[in-house]
CSV table of C-alpha atoms and ligand atoms in Angstrom, one decimal:
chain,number,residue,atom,x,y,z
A,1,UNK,CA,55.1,152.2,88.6
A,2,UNK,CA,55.7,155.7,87.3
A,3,UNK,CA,59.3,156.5,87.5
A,4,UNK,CA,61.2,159.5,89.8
A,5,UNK,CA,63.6,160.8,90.0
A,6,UNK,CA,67.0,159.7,91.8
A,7,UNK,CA,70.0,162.1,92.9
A,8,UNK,CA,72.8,160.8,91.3
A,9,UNK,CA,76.5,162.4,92.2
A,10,UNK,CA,78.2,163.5,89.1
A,11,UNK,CA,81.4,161.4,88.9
A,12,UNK,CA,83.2,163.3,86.2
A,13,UNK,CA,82.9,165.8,83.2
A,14,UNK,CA,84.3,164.8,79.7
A,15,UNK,CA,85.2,167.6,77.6
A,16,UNK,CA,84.1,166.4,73.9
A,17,UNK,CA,84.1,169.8,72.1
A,18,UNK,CA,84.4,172.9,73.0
A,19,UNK,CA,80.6,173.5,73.2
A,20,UNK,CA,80.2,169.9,74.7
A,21,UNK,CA,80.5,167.9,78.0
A,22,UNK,CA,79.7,164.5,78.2
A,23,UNK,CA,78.5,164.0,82.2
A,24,UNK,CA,79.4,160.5,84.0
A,25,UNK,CA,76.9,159.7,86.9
A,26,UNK,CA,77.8,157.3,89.9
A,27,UNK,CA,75.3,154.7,89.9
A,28,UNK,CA,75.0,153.3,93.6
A,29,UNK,CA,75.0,149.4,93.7
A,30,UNK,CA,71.1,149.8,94.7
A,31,UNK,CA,70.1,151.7,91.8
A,32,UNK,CA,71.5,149.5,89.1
A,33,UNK,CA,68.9,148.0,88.1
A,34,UNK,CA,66.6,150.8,88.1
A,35,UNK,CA,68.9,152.2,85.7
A,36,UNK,CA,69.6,149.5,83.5
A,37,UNK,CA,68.7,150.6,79.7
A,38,UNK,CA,68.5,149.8,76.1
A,39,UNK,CA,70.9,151.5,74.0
A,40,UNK,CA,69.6,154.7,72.4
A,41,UNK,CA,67.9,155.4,75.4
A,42,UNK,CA,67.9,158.9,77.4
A,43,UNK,CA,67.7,160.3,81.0
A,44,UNK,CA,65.6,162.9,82.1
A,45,UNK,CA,67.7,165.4,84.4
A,46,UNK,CA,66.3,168.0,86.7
A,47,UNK,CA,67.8,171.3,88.7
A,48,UNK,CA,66.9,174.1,90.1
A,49,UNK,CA,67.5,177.1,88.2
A,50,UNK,CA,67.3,181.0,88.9
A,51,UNK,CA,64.1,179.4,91.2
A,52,UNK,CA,62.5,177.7,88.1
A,53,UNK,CA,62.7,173.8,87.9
A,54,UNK,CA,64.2,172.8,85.0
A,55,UNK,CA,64.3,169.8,83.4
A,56,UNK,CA,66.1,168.2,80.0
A,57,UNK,CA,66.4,164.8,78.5
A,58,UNK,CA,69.9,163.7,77.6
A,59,UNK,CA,70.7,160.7,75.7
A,60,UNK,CA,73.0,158.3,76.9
A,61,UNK,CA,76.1,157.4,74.9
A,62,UNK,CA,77.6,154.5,76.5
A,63,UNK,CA,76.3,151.0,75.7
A,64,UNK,CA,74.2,149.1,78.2
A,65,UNK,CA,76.7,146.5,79.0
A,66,UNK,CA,79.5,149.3,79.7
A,67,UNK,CA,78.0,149.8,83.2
A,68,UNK,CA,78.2,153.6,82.2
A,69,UNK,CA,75.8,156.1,82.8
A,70,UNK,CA,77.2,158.9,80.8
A,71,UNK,CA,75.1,162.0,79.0
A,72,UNK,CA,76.2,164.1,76.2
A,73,UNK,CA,75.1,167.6,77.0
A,74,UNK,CA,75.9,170.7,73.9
A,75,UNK,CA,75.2,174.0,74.7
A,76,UNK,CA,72.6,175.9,72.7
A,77,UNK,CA,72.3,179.4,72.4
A,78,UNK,CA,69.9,181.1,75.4
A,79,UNK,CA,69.8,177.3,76.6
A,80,UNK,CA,69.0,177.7,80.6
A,81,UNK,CA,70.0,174.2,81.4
A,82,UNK,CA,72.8,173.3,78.8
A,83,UNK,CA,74.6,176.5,80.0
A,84,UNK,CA,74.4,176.0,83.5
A,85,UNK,CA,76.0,172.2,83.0
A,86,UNK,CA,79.2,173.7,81.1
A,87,UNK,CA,79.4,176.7,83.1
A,88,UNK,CA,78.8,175.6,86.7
A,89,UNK,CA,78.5,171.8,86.8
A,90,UNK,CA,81.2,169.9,88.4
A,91,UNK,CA,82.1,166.7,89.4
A,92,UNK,CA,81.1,166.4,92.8
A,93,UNK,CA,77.6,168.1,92.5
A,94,UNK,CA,74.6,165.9,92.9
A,95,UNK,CA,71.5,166.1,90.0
A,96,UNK,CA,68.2,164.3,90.3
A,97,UNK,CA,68.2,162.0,87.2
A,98,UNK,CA,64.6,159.8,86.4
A,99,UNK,CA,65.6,156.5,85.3
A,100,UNK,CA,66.3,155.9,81.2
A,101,UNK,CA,63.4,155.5,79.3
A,102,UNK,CA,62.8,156.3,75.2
A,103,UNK,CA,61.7,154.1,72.4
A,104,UNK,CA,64.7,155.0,70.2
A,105,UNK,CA,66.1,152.0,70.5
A,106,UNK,CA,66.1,148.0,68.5
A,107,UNK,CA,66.2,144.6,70.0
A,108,UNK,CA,69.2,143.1,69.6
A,109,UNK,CA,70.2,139.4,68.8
A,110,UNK,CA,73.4,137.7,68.4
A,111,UNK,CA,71.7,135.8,65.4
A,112,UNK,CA,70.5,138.5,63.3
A,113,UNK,CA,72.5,139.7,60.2
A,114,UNK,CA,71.3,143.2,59.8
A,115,UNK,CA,72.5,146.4,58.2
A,116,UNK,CA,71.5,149.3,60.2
A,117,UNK,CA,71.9,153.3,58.9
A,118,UNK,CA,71.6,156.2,61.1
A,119,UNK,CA,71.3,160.1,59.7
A,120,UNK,CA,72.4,162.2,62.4
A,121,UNK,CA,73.8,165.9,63.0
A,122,UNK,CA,75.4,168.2,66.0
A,123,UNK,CA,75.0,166.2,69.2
A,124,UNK,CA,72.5,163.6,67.5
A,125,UNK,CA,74.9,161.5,67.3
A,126,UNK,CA,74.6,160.8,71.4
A,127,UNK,CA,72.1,157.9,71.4
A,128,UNK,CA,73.0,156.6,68.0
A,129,UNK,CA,76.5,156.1,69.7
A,130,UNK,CA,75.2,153.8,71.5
A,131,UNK,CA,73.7,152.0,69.1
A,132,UNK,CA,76.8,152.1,66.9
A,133,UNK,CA,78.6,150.2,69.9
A,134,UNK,CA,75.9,147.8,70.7
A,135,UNK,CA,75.1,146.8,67.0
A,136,UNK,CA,79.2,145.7,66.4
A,137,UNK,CA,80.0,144.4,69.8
A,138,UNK,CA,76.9,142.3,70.0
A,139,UNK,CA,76.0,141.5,66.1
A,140,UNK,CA,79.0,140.0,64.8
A,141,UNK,CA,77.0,139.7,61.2
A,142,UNK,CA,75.4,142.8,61.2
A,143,UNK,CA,77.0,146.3,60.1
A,144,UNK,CA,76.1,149.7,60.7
A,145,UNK,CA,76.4,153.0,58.1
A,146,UNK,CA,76.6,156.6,59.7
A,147,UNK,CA,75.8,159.6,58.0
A,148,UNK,CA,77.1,162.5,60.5
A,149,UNK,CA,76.2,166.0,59.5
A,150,UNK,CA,78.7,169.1,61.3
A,151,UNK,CA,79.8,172.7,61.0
A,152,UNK,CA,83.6,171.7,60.9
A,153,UNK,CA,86.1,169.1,62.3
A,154,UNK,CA,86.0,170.6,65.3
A,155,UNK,CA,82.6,170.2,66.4
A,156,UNK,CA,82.3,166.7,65.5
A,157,UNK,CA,81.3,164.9,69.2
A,158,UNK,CA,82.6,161.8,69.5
A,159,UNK,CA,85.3,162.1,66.8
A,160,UNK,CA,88.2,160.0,67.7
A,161,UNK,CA,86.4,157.2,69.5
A,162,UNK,CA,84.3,156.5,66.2
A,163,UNK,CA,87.6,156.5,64.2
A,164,UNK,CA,88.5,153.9,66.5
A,165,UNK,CA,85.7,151.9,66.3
A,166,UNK,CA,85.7,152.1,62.6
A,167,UNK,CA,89.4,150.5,63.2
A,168,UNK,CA,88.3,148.2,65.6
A,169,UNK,CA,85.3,146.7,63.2
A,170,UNK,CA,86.8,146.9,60.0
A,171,UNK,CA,84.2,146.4,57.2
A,172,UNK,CA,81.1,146.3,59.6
A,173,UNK,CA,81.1,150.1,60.3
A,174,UNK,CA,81.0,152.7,57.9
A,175,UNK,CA,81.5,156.8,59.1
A,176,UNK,CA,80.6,160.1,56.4
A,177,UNK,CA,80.9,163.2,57.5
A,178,UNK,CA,79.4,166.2,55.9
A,179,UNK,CA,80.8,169.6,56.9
A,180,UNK,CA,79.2,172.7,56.4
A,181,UNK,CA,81.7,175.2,56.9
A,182,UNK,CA,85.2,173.2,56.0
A,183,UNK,CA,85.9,172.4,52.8
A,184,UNK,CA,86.5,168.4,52.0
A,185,UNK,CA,87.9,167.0,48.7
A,186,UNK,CA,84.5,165.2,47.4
A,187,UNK,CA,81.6,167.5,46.9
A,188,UNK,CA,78.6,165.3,48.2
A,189,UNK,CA,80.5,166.0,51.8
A,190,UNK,CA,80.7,169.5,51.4
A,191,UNK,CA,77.5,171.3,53.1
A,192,UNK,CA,74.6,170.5,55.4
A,193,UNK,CA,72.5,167.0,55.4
A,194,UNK,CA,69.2,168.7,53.9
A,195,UNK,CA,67.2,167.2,51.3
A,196,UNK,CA,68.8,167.7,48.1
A,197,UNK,CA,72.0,166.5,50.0
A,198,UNK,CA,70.3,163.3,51.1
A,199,UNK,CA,68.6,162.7,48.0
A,200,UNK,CA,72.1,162.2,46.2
A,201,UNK,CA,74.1,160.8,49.3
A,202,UNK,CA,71.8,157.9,50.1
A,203,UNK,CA,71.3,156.2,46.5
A,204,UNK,CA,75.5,156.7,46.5
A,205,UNK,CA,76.3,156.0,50.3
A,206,UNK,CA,73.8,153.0,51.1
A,207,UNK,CA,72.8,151.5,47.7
A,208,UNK,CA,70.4,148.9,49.8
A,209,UNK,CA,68.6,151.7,51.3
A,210,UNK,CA,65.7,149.2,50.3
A,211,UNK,CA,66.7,146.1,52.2
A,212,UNK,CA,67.9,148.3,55.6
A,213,UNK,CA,66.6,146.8,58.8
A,214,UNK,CA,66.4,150.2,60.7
A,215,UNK,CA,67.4,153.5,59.9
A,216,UNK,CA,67.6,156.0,62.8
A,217,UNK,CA,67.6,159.8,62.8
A,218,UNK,CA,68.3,162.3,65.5
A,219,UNK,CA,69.6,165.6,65.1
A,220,UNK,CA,68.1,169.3,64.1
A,221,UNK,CA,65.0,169.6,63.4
A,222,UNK,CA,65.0,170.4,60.0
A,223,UNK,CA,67.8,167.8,59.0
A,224,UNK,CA,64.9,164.8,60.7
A,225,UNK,CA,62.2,166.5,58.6
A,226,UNK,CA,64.7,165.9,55.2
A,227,UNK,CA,65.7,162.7,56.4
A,228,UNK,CA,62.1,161.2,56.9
A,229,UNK,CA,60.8,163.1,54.0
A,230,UNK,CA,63.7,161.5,52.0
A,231,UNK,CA,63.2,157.5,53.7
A,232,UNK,CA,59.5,158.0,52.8
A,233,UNK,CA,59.8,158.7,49.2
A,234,UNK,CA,61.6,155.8,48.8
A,235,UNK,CA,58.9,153.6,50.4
A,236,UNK,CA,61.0,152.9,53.3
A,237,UNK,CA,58.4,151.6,55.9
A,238,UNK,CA,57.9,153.7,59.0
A,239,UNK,CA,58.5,150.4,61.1
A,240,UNK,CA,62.1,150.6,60.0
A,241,UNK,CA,62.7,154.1,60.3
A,242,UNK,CA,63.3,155.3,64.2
A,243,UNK,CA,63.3,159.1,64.7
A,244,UNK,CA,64.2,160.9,68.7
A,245,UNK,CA,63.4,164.4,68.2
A,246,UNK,CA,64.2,166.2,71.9
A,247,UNK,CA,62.1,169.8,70.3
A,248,UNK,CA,59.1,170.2,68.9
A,249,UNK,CA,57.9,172.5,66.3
A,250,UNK,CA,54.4,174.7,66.8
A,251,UNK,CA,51.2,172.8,65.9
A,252,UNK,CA,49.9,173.9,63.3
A,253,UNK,CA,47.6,176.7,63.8
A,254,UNK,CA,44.4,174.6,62.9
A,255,UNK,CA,45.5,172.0,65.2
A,256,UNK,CA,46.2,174.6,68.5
A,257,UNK,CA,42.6,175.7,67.6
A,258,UNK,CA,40.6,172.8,67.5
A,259,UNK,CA,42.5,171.8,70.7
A,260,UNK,CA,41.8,174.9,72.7
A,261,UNK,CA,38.2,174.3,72.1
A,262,UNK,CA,38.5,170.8,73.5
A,263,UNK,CA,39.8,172.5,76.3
A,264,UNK,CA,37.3,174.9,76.9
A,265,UNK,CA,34.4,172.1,76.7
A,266,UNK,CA,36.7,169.4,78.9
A,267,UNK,CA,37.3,172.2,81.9
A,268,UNK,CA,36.1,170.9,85.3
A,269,UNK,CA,35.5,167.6,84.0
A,270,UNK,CA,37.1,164.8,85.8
A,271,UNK,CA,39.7,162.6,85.1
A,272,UNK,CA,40.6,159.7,87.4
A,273,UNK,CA,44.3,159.5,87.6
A,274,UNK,CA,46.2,156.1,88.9
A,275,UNK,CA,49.9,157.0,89.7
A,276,UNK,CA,52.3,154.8,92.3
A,277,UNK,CA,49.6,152.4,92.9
A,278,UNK,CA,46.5,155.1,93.9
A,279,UNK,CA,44.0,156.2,91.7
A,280,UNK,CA,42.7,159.8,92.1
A,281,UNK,CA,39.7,161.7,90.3
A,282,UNK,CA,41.6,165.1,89.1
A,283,UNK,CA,39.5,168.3,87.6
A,284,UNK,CA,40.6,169.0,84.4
A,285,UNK,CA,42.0,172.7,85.2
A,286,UNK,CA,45.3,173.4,83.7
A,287,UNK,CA,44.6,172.7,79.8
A,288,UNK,CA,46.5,169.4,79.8
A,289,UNK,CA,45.6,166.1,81.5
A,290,UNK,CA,49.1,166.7,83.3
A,291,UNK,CA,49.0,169.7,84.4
A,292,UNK,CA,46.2,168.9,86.1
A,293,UNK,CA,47.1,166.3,87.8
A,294,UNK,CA,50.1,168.4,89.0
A,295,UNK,CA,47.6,171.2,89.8
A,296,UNK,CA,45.8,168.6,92.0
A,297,UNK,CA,48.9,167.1,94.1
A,298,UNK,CA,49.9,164.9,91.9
A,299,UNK,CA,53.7,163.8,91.4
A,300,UNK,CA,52.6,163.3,87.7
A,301,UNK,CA,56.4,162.4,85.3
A,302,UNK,CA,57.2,165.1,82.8
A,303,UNK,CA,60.2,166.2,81.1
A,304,UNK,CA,59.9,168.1,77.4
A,305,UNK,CA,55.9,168.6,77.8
A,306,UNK,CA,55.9,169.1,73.6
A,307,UNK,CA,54.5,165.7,72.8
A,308,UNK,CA,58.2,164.3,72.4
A,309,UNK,CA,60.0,162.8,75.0
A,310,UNK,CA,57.0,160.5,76.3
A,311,UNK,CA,58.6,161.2,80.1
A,312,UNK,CA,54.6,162.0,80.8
A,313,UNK,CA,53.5,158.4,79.1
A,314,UNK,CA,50.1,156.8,80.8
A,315,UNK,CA,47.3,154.5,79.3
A,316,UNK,CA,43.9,155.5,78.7
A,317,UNK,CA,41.7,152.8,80.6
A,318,UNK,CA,38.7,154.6,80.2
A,319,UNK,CA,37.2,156.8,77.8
A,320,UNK,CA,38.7,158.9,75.3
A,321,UNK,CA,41.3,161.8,74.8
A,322,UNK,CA,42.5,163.6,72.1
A,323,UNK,CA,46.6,164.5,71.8
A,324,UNK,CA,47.6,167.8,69.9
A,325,UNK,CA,51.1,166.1,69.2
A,326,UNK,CA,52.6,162.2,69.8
A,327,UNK,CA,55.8,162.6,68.4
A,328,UNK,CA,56.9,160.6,71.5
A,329,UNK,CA,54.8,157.7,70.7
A,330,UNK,CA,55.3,154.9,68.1
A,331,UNK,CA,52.1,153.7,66.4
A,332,UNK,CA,52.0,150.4,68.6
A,333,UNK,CA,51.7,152.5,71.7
A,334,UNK,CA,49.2,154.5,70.5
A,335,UNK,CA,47.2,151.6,68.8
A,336,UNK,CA,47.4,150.0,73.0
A,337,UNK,CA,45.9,153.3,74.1
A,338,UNK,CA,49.4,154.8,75.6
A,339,UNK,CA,48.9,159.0,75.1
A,340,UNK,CA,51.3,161.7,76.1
A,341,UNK,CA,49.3,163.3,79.3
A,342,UNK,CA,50.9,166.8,78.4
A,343,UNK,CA,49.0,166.9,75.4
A,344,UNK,CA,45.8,165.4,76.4
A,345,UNK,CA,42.4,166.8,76.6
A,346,UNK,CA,39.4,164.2,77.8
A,347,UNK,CA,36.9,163.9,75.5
A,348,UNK,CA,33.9,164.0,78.0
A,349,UNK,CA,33.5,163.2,81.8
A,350,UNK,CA,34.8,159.4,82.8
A,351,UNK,CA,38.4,159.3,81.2
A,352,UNK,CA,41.2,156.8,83.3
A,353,UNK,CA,44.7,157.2,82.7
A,354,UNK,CA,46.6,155.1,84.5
A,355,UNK,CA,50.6,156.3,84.7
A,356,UNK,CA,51.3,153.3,86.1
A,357,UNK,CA,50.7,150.4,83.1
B,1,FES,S1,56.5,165.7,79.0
B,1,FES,FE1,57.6,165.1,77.2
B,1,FES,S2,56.1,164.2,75.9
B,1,FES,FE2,55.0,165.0,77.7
């Protein structure tokens, strides 16, 4: 079934920084298992605001097992939601949350002795927390390498509690931090995690960067672009490199051309939608296959609709579609005909999607 949302009662607010607030939901005894996740995982959240609907995807930072539900929420510059949470959020209020859902995430097994690296900057370092937690507590062989890129001491999220688990797992957890605007006594620390910066702190930092079972990047745009660039190079496979990007850049300008001309041939086509159980037949209207749906009635699930949270997920049972962008996807999804509906045009009259499978 495609997944709605809930409203959850916000049990607390956790300063972190002084741009960031973890959030602590109350998960009624009913809802736990809707809301069981994988680490690495993220919520979608959704408010009203100034009479728009807004809604965000915030990665949890607790560890499945912690019976937790807690998001990490930094405030951007001109960002309508993040602003709203530190500004007029409080423990008390009520938020409709969708269930976690995401792909940036491993399976995890007692039994396996694995070395896993994550590249992360600013608030990045939300689901990779989790994963942090999950790989010590519940791979006693395995060990995990964070690269943590900042401005300065200050804004470091999650600080003290990674010291501690650093103490806790001596020898299985490894923390660098690279500052941009505070001076630290080695060099390679001393500025932002771009390419150059990678390209010397990787071969020096994780010397096996060839054997590494997973290596897991969130953060600023920019900073993914260097790490992946940087894994790539070194013929990391892209099965062991796991990237949650939460923005999108522009297509390309190529790419938003060819698309709007799919759009212009696909518009009043039909498009038989399945969602909750009941299949519908939708004109394609709106330039996406969501938005028409929604256009039509439909509760269709969205979050981000830039092709990277994969909130709008369905399968193609019919026909074909084309997506401008997929960052959301992983190849195996797209290979079992998952697409992301808010970047979907149908290629012709006939196409299924099924939000349901
Ligand atoms: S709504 Fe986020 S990928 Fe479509």
């Amino acid at each position: 079934m495609a997944e709605h949302f809930h409203a959850l009662r916000v049990m607390e607010i956790v300063p972190e920084t002084s741009e960031a607030n973890s959030i602590r939901f109350e998960v009624p005894a009913e809802l736990r298992e809707r809301f069981a996740f994988r680490a690495g995982q993220h919520l979608t959240l959704r408010a009203t605001l100034n009479g728009e609907e807004v809604r965000r995807n915030y990665s949890l930072c607790t560890a499945p097992d912690e019976q937790d539900w807690m998001v990490t929420v930094k405030r951007i510059g001109g960002g309508l939601f993040s602003n709203w949470a530190a500004d007029a959020l409080k423990a008390g209020d009520t938020l409709d949350v969708m269930p976690p859902h995401g792909s940036f995430t491993t399976d995890f097994d007692e039994t396996k002795s694995r070395h896993l690296v994550a590249i992360t900057g600013g608030s990045g370092i939300t689901p990779v927390m989790s994963l942090i937690k999950t790989t010590l507590k519940y791979e006693p062989n395995s060990r995990f390498t964070l690269l943590y890129g900042n401005r300065d001491s200050s804004s470091v999220i999650f600080l003290e509690a990674l010291a501690a688990l650093k103490d806790k797992y001596i020898g299985r957890f490894e923390i660098y931090h690279f500052l941009d605007a505070e001076e630290q006594d080695i060099e390679l620390f001393n500025g932002m995690l771009n390419r150059e910066r990678l390209e010397e702190a990787i071969p020096a930092l994780v010397p096996d960067a060839a054997e590494v079972d997973g290596w897991f990047i969130c953060g600023p745009g920019p900073m993914m672009d260097a790490a992946e660039g940087a894994l790539i190079d070194r013929n990391i496979s892209k099965e062991r490199i796991h990237i949650e990007r939460f923005t999108a850049d522009r297509p390309p300008e190529a790419v938003s051309r060819e698309m709007a001309q799919l759009q212009t041939q696909a518009e009043g086509v039909s498009v038989a939608v399945t969602l909750d159980g009941r299949t519908r037949r939708v004109p394609f209207t709106a330039g996406n296959i969501l938005d028409s749906a929604r256009a039509s009635g439909l509760p269709a699930p969205f979050a981000c609709k830039a092709g990277v949270c994969a909130t709008c997920r369905a399968k193609v049972t019919k026909g074909k579609v084309e997506m401008a962008a997929r960052f959301g996807l992983t190849d195996e999804e797209v290979a079992a005909g998952y697409v992301l509906t808010c970047q979907s045009v149908p290629l012709g009259d006939g196409v299924a999607v099924d939000y349901d499978a």
